[in-house]
Amino acid sequence: MTTAAVTLPGFRGRILTPGTPGYDRARRVRNARVDRRPALIARCTDVDDVIAVLAHARTLGLPVAVRGGGANVAGWGTCDDGIVLDLGAMKRLDIDPLSRTAVAEPGLTWGEFDAATQEFGLAVPGPRNTDVGIAGHTLGGGVGDLSRQYGLTSDNVTFFELVTADGRHLRADAEHHADLFWALRGGGGNFGVVTRFGFRLHPVRGVVAGALVHPASRTRTALRTARDWLATAPDAASLVAVVWTAPPLPFVPEHLHFERCAVLIPSWFGPPEQADEVLAPLRYGAARPIADGVTELPYTAYQRLLPSPPDFARQHVYNRGELLTELTDATLDGILGHWESAGPNFSVVLGALGGAISRAPAGPTAFTHRGAQWFVEICAQWYGTADDGEHLEPARTGWQALQDVAEGPYVNLLPDPEPQWVRAAYGDATYARLAGLKAVWDPDNLFRFNANIPPLAAGAKETDR
């Protein structure tokens, strides 16, 4: 197929097909393990383009993969022999600092969004990785370092504008299509193509944060100290911990470059003068770090503490996240024991939950596991062969070892499409409600390149599935 052979009435964006300049680059996503060849990539510029692409897909019976930032390592933003609906050029952002609200298009990354809102000292809970797109992260619930204060990213959505599978352009909020509004806050991309997000913003002028580095021999003590500290820490405090083979980053002492170690990154979003007291147990106690980079930072500088590798487009990735109600000594020992026995490309990220997340500040949403206090991300990253078992197996077995203690998967870190894991991400009751709504809004499962929830068949009960 060539560009000249494709006609999309009403479409004003750019079309790429196999053999046209830029196609091979455009079909790639964040994970080099994902190597798919869509029949057509449609780079949309506005809502009318989205409507035109979906009409074309329905006419030809082609599947549609929706791409925002393209950073999801499961590869949902591409497909074989179908259409990639690429929203990356839709980056308009309107901010009202007086009402503390923003209206954002889905092509924005968090780095772009945060840079703009921080001009007014405002932010919404989002991920630390600035390359991640706002759309997929928000639709999957969205966990960030501000979430203990202000809830999930999706808790801070005031409305969605979207194009449905049958080509309607509508608004979903608390008063209009309330069931759909509920589903979009955590139910992923199952229900339509979101073209605008309304966000509630919060005052965030800066943060006291930084890396606390510990050698491998003190990793258990450091993580237990962090766990115990978080149990009583104020909601304005958060933490992420990484156990890895350290790259040569500025905050890692030179003698630990390419060595195993642990890095705790605590954050304090409250009054800066209180930071020393709040963070003291992590900085000056029994688990005193060998390097302490805690300082007062602009929020955007904090977001760049853990940069992406410069050649990440060539990197093969396998990662998945689990939500845990508690982080016991036995669970920590199991995680760290597996890390110690795995190869150098295996790492584990532990992140703090709780606080406002558990209180559901925006009311009920499709994000189910609000009682979780931690997420654990199991990750392997490597170069070379895509399905290299030396790297894949430690990650897979590390994830499997968590199943006895996990409350459920985090849908934004769910690389495998097996139905049982999607169901586990939502729990039976929420999954059943989502499947019923899927039958209403996307009965043919056009939007299936995601953590997919197939539509409940007409007349069927969820127990029949």
PDB file of N, CA and C in Angstrom, residues 49-97:
ATOM      1  N   ASP A  49      -9.975  14.750  12.274  1.00  0.00           N
ATOM      2  CA  ASP A  49      -9.084  13.709  11.763  1.00  0.00           C
ATOM      3  C   ASP A  49      -9.360  12.374  12.450  1.00  0.00           C
ATOM      4  N   VAL A  50      -9.560  12.409  13.757  1.00  0.00           N
ATOM      5  CA  VAL A  50      -9.854  11.178  14.497  1.00  0.00           C
ATOM      6  C   VAL A  50     -11.129  10.542  13.968  1.00  0.00           C
ATOM      7  N   ILE A  51     -12.156  11.346  13.765  1.00  0.00           N
ATOM      8  CA  ILE A  51     -13.431  10.834  13.249  1.00  0.00           C
ATOM      9  C   ILE A  51     -13.235  10.225  11.866  1.00  0.00           C
ATOM     10  N   ALA A  52     -12.436  10.870  11.020  1.00  0.00           N
ATOM     11  CA  ALA A  52     -12.200  10.359   9.668  1.00  0.00           C
ATOM     12  C   ALA A  52     -11.463   9.020   9.701  1.00  0.00           C
ATOM     13  N   VAL A  53     -10.477   8.891  10.571  1.00  0.00           N
ATOM     14  CA  VAL A  53      -9.723   7.636  10.661  1.00  0.00           C
ATOM     15  C   VAL A  53     -10.621   6.499  11.135  1.00  0.00           C
ATOM     16  N   LEU A  54     -11.433   6.752  12.138  1.00  0.00           N
ATOM     17  CA  LEU A  54     -12.306   5.695  12.643  1.00  0.00           C
ATOM     18  C   LEU A  54     -13.349   5.291  11.600  1.00  0.00           C
ATOM     19  N   ALA A  55     -13.845   6.238  10.822  1.00  0.00           N
ATOM     20  CA  ALA A  55     -14.782   5.902   9.747  1.00  0.00           C
ATOM     21  C   ALA A  55     -14.105   5.008   8.715  1.00  0.00           C
ATOM     22  N   HIS A  56     -12.863   5.323   8.372  1.00  0.00           N
ATOM     23  CA  HIS A  56     -12.098   4.501   7.426  1.00  0.00           C
ATOM     24  C   HIS A  56     -11.886   3.092   7.978  1.00  0.00           C
ATOM     25  N   ALA A  57     -11.559   3.005   9.250  1.00  0.00           N
ATOM     26  CA  ALA A  57     -11.343   1.687   9.865  1.00  0.00           C
ATOM     27  C   ALA A  57     -12.626   0.857   9.850  1.00  0.00           C
ATOM     28  N   ARG A  58     -13.764   1.489  10.168  1.00  0.00           N
ATOM     29  CA  ARG A  58     -15.030   0.757  10.166  1.00  0.00           C
ATOM     30  C   ARG A  58     -15.396   0.280   8.755  1.00  0.00           C
ATOM     31  N   THR A  59     -15.155   1.117   7.762  1.00  0.00           N
ATOM     32  CA  THR A  59     -15.494   0.769   6.385  1.00  0.00           C
ATOM     33  C   THR A  59     -14.708  -0.438   5.904  1.00  0.00           C
ATOM     34  N   LEU A  60     -13.405  -0.482   6.244  1.00  0.00           N
ATOM     35  CA  LEU A  60     -12.541  -1.564   5.778  1.00  0.00           C
ATOM     36  C   LEU A  60     -12.440  -2.717   6.763  1.00  0.00           C
ATOM     37  N   GLY A  61     -13.031  -2.558   7.942  1.00  0.00           N
ATOM     38  CA  GLY A  61     -12.939  -3.611   8.947  1.00  0.00           C
ATOM     39  C   GLY A  61     -11.545  -3.798   9.500  1.00  0.00           C
ATOM     40  N   LEU A  62     -10.792  -2.705   9.592  1.00  0.00           N
ATOM     41  CA  LEU A  62      -9.417  -2.779  10.075  1.00  0.00           C
ATOM     42  C   LEU A  62      -9.349  -2.504  11.579  1.00  0.00           C
ATOM     43  N   PRO A  63      -8.470  -3.193  12.284  1.00  0.00           N
ATOM     44  CA  PRO A  63      -8.270  -2.884  13.706  1.00  0.00           C
ATOM     45  C   PRO A  63      -7.567  -1.548  13.868  1.00  0.00           C
ATOM     46  N   VAL A  64      -7.747  -0.936  15.048  1.00  0.00           N
ATOM     47  CA  VAL A  64      -7.189   0.383  15.330  1.00  0.00           C
ATOM     48  C   VAL A  64      -6.374   0.333  16.614  1.00  0.00           C
ATOM     49  N   ALA A  65      -5.127   0.771  16.532  1.00  0.00           N
ATOM     50  CA  ALA A  65      -4.299   0.980  17.724  1.00  0.00           C
ATOM     51  C   ALA A  65      -4.169   2.476  17.941  1.00  0.00           C
ATOM     52  N   VAL A  66      -4.452   2.931  19.148  1.00  0.00           N
ATOM     53  CA  VAL A  66      -4.415   4.355  19.455  1.00  0.00           C
ATOM     54  C   VAL A  66      -3.111   4.668  20.175  1.00  0.00           C
ATOM     55  N   ARG A  67      -2.403   5.670  19.680  1.00  0.00           N
ATOM     56  CA  ARG A  67      -1.115   6.049  20.271  1.00  0.00           C
ATOM     57  C   ARG A  67      -1.160   7.494  20.738  1.00  0.00           C
ATOM     58  N   GLY A  68      -0.777   7.705  21.989  1.00  0.00           N
ATOM     59  CA  GLY A  68      -0.585   9.050  22.505  1.00  0.00           C
ATOM     60  C   GLY A  68       0.893   9.370  22.507  1.00  0.00           C
ATOM     61  N   GLY A  69       1.558   9.121  23.658  1.00  0.00           N
ATOM     62  CA  GLY A  69       2.995   9.350  23.741  1.00  0.00           C
ATOM     63  C   GLY A  69       3.829   8.213  23.186  1.00  0.00           C
ATOM     64  N   GLY A  70       3.254   7.019  23.051  1.00  0.00           N
ATOM     65  CA  GLY A  70       3.976   5.884  22.497  1.00  0.00           C
ATOM     66  C   GLY A  70       4.971   5.250  23.452  1.00  0.00           C
ATOM     67  N   ALA A  71       4.854   5.541  24.754  1.00  0.00           N
ATOM     68  CA  ALA A  71       5.844   5.055  25.711  1.00  0.00           C
ATOM     69  C   ALA A  71       5.439   3.761  26.405  1.00  0.00           C
ATOM     70  N   ASN A  72       4.221   3.279  26.190  1.00  0.00           N
ATOM     71  CA  ASN A  72       3.796   2.054  26.863  1.00  0.00           C
ATOM     72  C   ASN A  72       4.593   0.878  26.328  1.00  0.00           C
ATOM     73  N   VAL A  73       5.343   0.208  27.202  1.00  0.00           N
ATOM     74  CA  VAL A  73       6.253  -0.836  26.744  1.00  0.00           C
ATOM     75  C   VAL A  73       5.527  -2.106  26.325  1.00  0.00           C
ATOM     76  N   ALA A  74       4.227  -2.225  26.617  1.00  0.00           N
ATOM     77  CA  ALA A  74       3.471  -3.367  26.113  1.00  0.00           C
ATOM     78  C   ALA A  74       3.228  -3.251  24.614  1.00  0.00           C
ATOM     79  N   GLY A  75       3.451  -2.071  24.044  1.00  0.00           N
ATOM     80  CA  GLY A  75       3.306  -1.907  22.609  1.00  0.00           C
ATOM     81  C   GLY A  75       1.894  -1.682  22.141  1.00  0.00           C
ATOM     82  N   TRP A  76       1.008  -1.187  23.039  1.00  0.00           N
ATOM     83  CA  TRP A  76      -0.384  -0.991  22.633  1.00  0.00           C
ATOM     84  C   TRP A  76      -0.524   0.070  21.552  1.00  0.00           C
ATOM     85  N   GLY A  77       0.476   0.925  21.372  1.00  0.00           N
ATOM     86  CA  GLY A  77       0.365   2.008  20.401  1.00  0.00           C
ATOM     87  C   GLY A  77       0.692   1.615  18.980  1.00  0.00           C
ATOM     88  N   THR A  78       0.705   0.320  18.679  1.00  0.00           N
ATOM     89  CA  THR A  78       0.938  -0.118  17.308  1.00  0.00           C
ATOM     90  C   THR A  78       0.280  -1.467  17.104  1.00  0.00           C
ATOM     91  N   CYS A  79       0.270  -1.936  15.856  1.00  0.00           N
ATOM     92  CA  CYS A  79      -0.366  -3.215  15.547  1.00  0.00           C
ATOM     93  C   CYS A  79       0.136  -3.698  14.193  1.00  0.00           C
ATOM     94  N   ASP A  80      -0.124  -4.945  13.901  1.00  0.00           N
ATOM     95  CA  ASP A  80       0.173  -5.498  12.580  1.00  0.00           C
ATOM     96  C   ASP A  80      -1.065  -5.381  11.697  1.00  0.00           C
ATOM     97  N   ASP A  81      -0.866  -4.887  10.457  1.00  0.00           N
ATOM     98  CA  ASP A  81      -1.893  -4.913   9.403  1.00  0.00           C
ATOM     99  C   ASP A  81      -3.145  -4.108   9.737  1.00  0.00           C
ATOM    100  N   GLY A  82      -3.060  -3.199  10.672  1.00  0.00           N
ATOM    101  CA  GLY A  82      -4.197  -2.347  10.999  1.00  0.00           C
ATOM    102  C   GLY A  82      -3.818  -0.887  10.874  1.00  0.00           C
ATOM    103  N   ILE A  83      -4.561  -0.039  11.580  1.00  0.00           N
ATOM    104  CA  ILE A  83      -4.340   1.402  11.545  1.00  0.00           C
ATOM    105  C   ILE A  83      -3.804   1.867  12.894  1.00  0.00           C
ATOM    106  N   VAL A  84      -2.724   2.618  12.858  1.00  0.00           N
ATOM    107  CA  VAL A  84      -2.269   3.333  14.046  1.00  0.00           C
ATOM    108  C   VAL A  84      -2.837   4.738  13.987  1.00  0.00           C
ATOM    109  N   LEU A  85      -3.665   5.055  14.949  1.00  0.00           N
ATOM    110  CA  LEU A  85      -4.247   6.392  15.077  1.00  0.00           C
ATOM    111  C   LEU A  85      -3.324   7.169  16.005  1.00  0.00           C
ATOM    112  N   ASP A  86      -2.454   7.965  15.407  1.00  0.00           N
ATOM    113  CA  ASP A  86      -1.369   8.637  16.135  1.00  0.00           C
ATOM    114  C   ASP A  86      -1.822  10.045  16.533  1.00  0.00           C
ATOM    115  N   LEU A  87      -1.900  10.273  17.843  1.00  0.00           N
ATOM    116  CA  LEU A  87      -2.359  11.552  18.388  1.00  0.00           C
ATOM    117  C   LEU A  87      -1.197  12.454  18.794  1.00  0.00           C
ATOM    118  N   GLY A  88       0.025  12.067  18.451  1.00  0.00           N
ATOM    119  CA  GLY A  88       1.202  12.767  18.958  1.00  0.00           C
ATOM    120  C   GLY A  88       1.298  14.226  18.579  1.00  0.00           C
ATOM    121  N   ALA A  89       0.645  14.629  17.494  1.00  0.00           N
ATOM    122  CA  ALA A  89       0.702  16.035  17.087  1.00  0.00           C
ATOM    123  C   ALA A  89      -0.342  16.896  17.784  1.00  0.00           C
ATOM    124  N   MET A  90      -1.247  16.290  18.525  1.00  0.00           N
ATOM    125  CA  MET A  90      -2.313  17.039  19.202  1.00  0.00           C
ATOM    126  C   MET A  90      -1.828  17.427  20.597  1.00  0.00           C
ATOM    127  N   LYS A  91      -1.236  18.613  20.711  1.00  0.00           N
ATOM    128  CA  LYS A  91      -0.530  19.020  21.929  1.00  0.00           C
ATOM    129  C   LYS A  91      -1.042  20.335  22.532  1.00  0.00           C
ATOM    130  N   ARG A  92      -2.225  20.748  22.169  1.00  0.00           N
ATOM    131  CA  ARG A  92      -2.706  22.010  22.723  1.00  0.00           C
ATOM    132  C   ARG A  92      -2.939  21.873  24.223  1.00  0.00           C
ATOM    133  N   LEU A  93      -2.573  22.926  24.963  1.00  0.00           N
ATOM    134  CA  LEU A  93      -2.747  22.943  26.414  1.00  0.00           C
ATOM    135  C   LEU A  93      -3.193  24.336  26.830  1.00  0.00           C
ATOM    136  N   ASP A  94      -4.364  24.432  27.429  1.00  0.00           N
ATOM    137  CA  ASP A  94      -4.898  25.698  27.925  1.00  0.00           C
ATOM    138  C   ASP A  94      -4.961  25.637  29.450  1.00  0.00           C
ATOM    139  N   ILE A  95      -4.320  26.584  30.108  1.00  0.00           N
ATOM    140  CA  ILE A  95      -4.229  26.607  31.564  1.00  0.00           C
ATOM    141  C   ILE A  95      -4.926  27.848  32.097  1.00  0.00           C
ATOM    142  N   ASP A  96      -5.773  27.667  33.085  1.00  0.00           N
ATOM    143  CA  ASP A  96      -6.406  28.785  33.784  1.00  0.00           C
ATOM    144  C   ASP A  96      -5.865  28.807  35.208  1.00  0.00           C
ATOM    145  N   PRO A  97      -4.885  29.662  35.496  1.00  0.00           N
ATOM    146  CA  PRO A  97      -4.279  29.650  36.831  1.00  0.00           C
ATOM    147  C   PRO A  97      -5.226  30.108  37.925  1.00  0.00           C
TER     148      PRO A  97
END
